[in-house]
Every structure is written in C-alpha cells, then in structure tokens.
PDB file of C-alpha atoms in Angstrom:
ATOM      1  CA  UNK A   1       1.990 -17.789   2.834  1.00  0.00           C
ATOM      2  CA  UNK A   2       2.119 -14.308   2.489  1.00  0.00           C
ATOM      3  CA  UNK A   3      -0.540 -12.193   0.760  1.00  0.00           C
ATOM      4  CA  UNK A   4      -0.261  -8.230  -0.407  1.00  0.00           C
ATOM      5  CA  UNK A   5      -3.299  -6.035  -0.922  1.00  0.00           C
ATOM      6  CA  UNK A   6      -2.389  -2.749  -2.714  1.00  0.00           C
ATOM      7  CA  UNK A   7      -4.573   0.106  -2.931  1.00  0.00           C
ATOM      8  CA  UNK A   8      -4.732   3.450  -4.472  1.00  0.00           C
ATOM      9  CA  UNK A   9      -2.928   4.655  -7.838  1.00  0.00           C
ATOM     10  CA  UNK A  10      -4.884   6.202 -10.698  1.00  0.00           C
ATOM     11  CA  UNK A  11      -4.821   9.344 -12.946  1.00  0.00           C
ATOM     12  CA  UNK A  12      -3.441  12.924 -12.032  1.00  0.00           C
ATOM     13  CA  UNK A  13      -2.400  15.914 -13.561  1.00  0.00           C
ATOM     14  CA  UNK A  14       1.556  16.516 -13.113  1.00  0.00           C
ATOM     15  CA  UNK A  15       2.024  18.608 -10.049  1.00  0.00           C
ATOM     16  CA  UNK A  16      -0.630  16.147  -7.996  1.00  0.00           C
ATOM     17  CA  UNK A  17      -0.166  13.902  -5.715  1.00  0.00           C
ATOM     18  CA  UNK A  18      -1.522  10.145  -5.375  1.00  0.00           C
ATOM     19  CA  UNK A  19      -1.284   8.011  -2.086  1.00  0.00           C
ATOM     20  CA  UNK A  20      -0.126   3.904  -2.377  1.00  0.00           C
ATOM     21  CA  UNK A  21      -1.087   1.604   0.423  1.00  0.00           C
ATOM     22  CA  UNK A  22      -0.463  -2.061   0.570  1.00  0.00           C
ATOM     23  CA  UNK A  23      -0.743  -4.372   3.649  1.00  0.00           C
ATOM     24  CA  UNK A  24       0.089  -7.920   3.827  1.00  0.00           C
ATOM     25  CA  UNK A  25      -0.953 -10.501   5.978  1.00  0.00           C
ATOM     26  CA  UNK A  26      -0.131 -14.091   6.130  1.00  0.00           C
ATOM     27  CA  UNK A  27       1.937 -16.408   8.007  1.00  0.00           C
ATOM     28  CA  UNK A  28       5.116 -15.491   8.541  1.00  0.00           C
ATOM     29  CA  UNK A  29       7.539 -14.416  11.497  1.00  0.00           C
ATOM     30  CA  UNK A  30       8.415 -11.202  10.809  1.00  0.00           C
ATOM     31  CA  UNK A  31       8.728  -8.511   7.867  1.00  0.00           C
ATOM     32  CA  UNK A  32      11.916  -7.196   7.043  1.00  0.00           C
ATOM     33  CA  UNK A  33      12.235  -5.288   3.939  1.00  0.00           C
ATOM     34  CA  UNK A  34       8.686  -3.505   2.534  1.00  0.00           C
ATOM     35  CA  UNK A  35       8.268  -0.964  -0.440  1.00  0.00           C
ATOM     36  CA  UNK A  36       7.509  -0.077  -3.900  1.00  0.00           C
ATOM     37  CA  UNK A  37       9.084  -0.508  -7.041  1.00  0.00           C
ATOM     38  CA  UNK A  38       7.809   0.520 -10.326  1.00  0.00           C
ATOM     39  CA  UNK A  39       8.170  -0.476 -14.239  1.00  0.00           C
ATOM     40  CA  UNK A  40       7.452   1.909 -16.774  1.00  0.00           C
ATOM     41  CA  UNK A  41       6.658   0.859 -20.271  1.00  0.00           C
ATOM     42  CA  UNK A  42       9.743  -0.682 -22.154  1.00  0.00           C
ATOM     43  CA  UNK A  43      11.696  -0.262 -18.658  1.00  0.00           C
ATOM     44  CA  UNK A  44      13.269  -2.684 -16.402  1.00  0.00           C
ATOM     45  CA  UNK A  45      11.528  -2.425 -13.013  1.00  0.00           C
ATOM     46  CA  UNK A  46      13.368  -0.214 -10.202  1.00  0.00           C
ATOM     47  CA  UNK A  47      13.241   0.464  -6.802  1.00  0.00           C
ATOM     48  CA  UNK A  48      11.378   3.629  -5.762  1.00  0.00           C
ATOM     49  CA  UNK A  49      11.492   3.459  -1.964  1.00  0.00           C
ATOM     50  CA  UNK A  50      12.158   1.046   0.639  1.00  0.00           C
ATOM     51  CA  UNK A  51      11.783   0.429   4.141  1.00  0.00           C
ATOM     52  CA  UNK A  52      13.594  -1.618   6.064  1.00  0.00           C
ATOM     53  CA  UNK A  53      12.710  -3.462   9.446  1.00  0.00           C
ATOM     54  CA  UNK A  54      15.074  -1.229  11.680  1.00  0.00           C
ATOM     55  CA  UNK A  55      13.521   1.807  10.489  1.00  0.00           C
ATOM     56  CA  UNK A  56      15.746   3.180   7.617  1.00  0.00           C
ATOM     57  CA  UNK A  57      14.132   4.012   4.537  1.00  0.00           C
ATOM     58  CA  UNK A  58      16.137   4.393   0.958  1.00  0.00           C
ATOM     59  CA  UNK A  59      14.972   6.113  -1.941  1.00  0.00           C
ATOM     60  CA  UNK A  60      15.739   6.342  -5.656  1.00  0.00           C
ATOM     61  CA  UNK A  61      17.054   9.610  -6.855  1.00  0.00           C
ATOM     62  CA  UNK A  62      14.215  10.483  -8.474  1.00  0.00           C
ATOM     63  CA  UNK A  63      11.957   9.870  -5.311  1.00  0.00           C
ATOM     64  CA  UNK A  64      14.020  12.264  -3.139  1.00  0.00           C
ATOM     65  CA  UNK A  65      12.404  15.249  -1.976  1.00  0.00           C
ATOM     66  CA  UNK A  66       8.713  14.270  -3.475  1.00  0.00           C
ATOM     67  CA  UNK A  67       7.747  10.596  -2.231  1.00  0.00           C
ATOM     68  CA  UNK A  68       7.659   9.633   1.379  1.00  0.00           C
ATOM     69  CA  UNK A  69       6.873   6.035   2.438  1.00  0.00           C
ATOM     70  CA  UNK A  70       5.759   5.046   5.723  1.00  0.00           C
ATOM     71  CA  UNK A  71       5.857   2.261   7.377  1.00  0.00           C
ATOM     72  CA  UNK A  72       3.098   0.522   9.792  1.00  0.00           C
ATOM     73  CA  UNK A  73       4.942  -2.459  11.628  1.00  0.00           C
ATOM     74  CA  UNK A  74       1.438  -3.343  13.900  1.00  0.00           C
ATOM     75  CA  UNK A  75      -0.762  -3.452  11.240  1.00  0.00           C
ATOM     76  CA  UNK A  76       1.865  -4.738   8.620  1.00  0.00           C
ATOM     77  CA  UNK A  77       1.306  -1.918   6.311  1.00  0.00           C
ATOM     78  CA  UNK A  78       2.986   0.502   3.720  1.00  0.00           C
ATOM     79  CA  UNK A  79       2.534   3.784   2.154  1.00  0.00           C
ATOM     80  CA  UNK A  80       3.934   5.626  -0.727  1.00  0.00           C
ATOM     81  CA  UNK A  81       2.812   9.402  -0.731  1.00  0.00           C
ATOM     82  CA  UNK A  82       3.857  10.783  -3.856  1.00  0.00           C
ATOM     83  CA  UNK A  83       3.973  14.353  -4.658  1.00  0.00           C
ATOM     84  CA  UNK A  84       4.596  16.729  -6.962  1.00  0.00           C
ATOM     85  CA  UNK A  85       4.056  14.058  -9.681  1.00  0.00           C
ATOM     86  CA  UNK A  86       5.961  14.097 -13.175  1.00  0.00           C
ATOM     87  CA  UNK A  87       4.687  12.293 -16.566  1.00  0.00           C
ATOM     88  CA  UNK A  88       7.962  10.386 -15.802  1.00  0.00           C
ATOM     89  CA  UNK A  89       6.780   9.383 -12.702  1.00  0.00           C
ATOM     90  CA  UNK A  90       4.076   6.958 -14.808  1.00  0.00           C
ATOM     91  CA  UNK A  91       4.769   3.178 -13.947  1.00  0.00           C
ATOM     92  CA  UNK A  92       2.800   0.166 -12.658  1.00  0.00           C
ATOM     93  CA  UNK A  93       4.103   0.390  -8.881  1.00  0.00           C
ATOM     94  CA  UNK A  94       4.457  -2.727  -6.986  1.00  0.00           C
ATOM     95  CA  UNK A  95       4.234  -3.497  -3.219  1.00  0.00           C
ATOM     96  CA  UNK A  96       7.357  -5.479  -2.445  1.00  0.00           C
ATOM     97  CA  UNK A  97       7.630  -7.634   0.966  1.00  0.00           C
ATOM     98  CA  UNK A  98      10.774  -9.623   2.254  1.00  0.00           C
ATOM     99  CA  UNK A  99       9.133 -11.718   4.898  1.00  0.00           C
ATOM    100  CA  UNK A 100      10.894 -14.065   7.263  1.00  0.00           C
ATOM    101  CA  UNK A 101       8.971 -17.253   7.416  1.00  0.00           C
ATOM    102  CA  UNK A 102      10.820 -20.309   7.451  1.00  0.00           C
ATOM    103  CA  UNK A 103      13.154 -18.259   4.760  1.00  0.00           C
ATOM    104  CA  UNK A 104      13.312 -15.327   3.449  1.00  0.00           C
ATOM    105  CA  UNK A 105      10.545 -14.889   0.930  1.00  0.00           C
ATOM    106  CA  UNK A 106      10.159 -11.877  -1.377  1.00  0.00           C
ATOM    107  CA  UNK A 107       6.338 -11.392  -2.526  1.00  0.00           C
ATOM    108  CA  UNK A 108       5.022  -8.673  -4.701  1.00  0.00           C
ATOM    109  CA  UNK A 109       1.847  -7.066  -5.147  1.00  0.00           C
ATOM    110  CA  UNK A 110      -0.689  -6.903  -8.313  1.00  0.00           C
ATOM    111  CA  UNK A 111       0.830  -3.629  -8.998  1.00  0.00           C
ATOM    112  CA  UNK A 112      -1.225  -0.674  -9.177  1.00  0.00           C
ATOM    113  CA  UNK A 113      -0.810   1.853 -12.402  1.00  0.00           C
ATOM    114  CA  UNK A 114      -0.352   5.311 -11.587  1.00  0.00           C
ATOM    115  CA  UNK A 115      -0.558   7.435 -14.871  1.00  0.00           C
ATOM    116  CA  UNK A 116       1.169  11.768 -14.451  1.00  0.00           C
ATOM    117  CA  UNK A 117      -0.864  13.467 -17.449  1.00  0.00           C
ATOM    118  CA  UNK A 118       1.201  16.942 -18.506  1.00  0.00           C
TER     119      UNK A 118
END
C-alpha cells in the first residue's frame, strides 16, 4: 500500500556531509510521522530525526546541531542533510513512514548505508 524509495548515502571522510532522500507513494490518506532511523553494527536501531505531520521535527542528541531533515508534504518526500559527519555517525539509515490508510501503518525503507571514514 505504501512504497518508500530512498536515495543517497555512501562513503565520506569525517567532517563531510552526505544528503538522504526518500519519497513514498502509495495509497494512503495521509502521512503523519516521516524520518530516519539508523542501526549501527551490533546496535539496536534508533531514531535519528523525525518529522511529524504538524510540522515539528525531533532529533536524537547526537543529530542536534549537524543533521537537518526536511520535510516535502506535496511531493511526499524526506530529507536528511547530515553534516559534519563522525565515524560514529556510520549506520544503515532507514526511511520510516507512519501513513494513515485505513490504519495507521508504519513502513520502512531498504535502508541506505552511510559509512564516516576518520
């Protein structure tokens, strides 16, 4: 019912800066919750930034200050900029959508493996 499409990820040096993208499409009513969590390796997954359908936004400590997401409510998108990356900062990240169809449904994305080289 709902479909994600992420996009971008890939290698930097620490101090870069990558860009995540992920749109969904589907049939559903509306979207409220969109974002990105991440699992590094041995780790549980977390929540790295969030966006919620009245315009808030929540971040994980570690985000503050150096990601921004944005949020594209026509087009049904999302965006992670991430900068001023840290080795720590390696994970798969995952698109994450609440969408309202007949329920709420969570869906996630593929994920998308950004790797922070020191």
């Amino acid at each position: 019912q709902v479909q994600l499409v992420e996009s971008g990820g890939g290698l930097v040096q620490a101090g870069g800066s990558l860009r995540l993208s992920c749109a969904a499409s589907g049939r559903f009513f509306k979207i409220n919750t969109m974002g990105w969590y991440r699992q590094a390796p041995g780790k549980q997954r977390e929540p790295v930034a969030l966006s919620t359908s009245d315009g808030s936004t929540n971040y994980a400590d570690s985000a503050k200050g150096r990601f921004t997401i944005s949020r594209d409510n026509a087009k049904n998108t999302v965006s992670l900029q991430m900068n001023s990356l840290k080795p720590d900062d390696t994970a798969v990240y995952y698109c994450y959508v609440n969408a309202l169809v007949n329920f709420n449904l969570e869906v996630w994305g593929q994920g998308t493996l950004v790797t922070v080289s020191s």
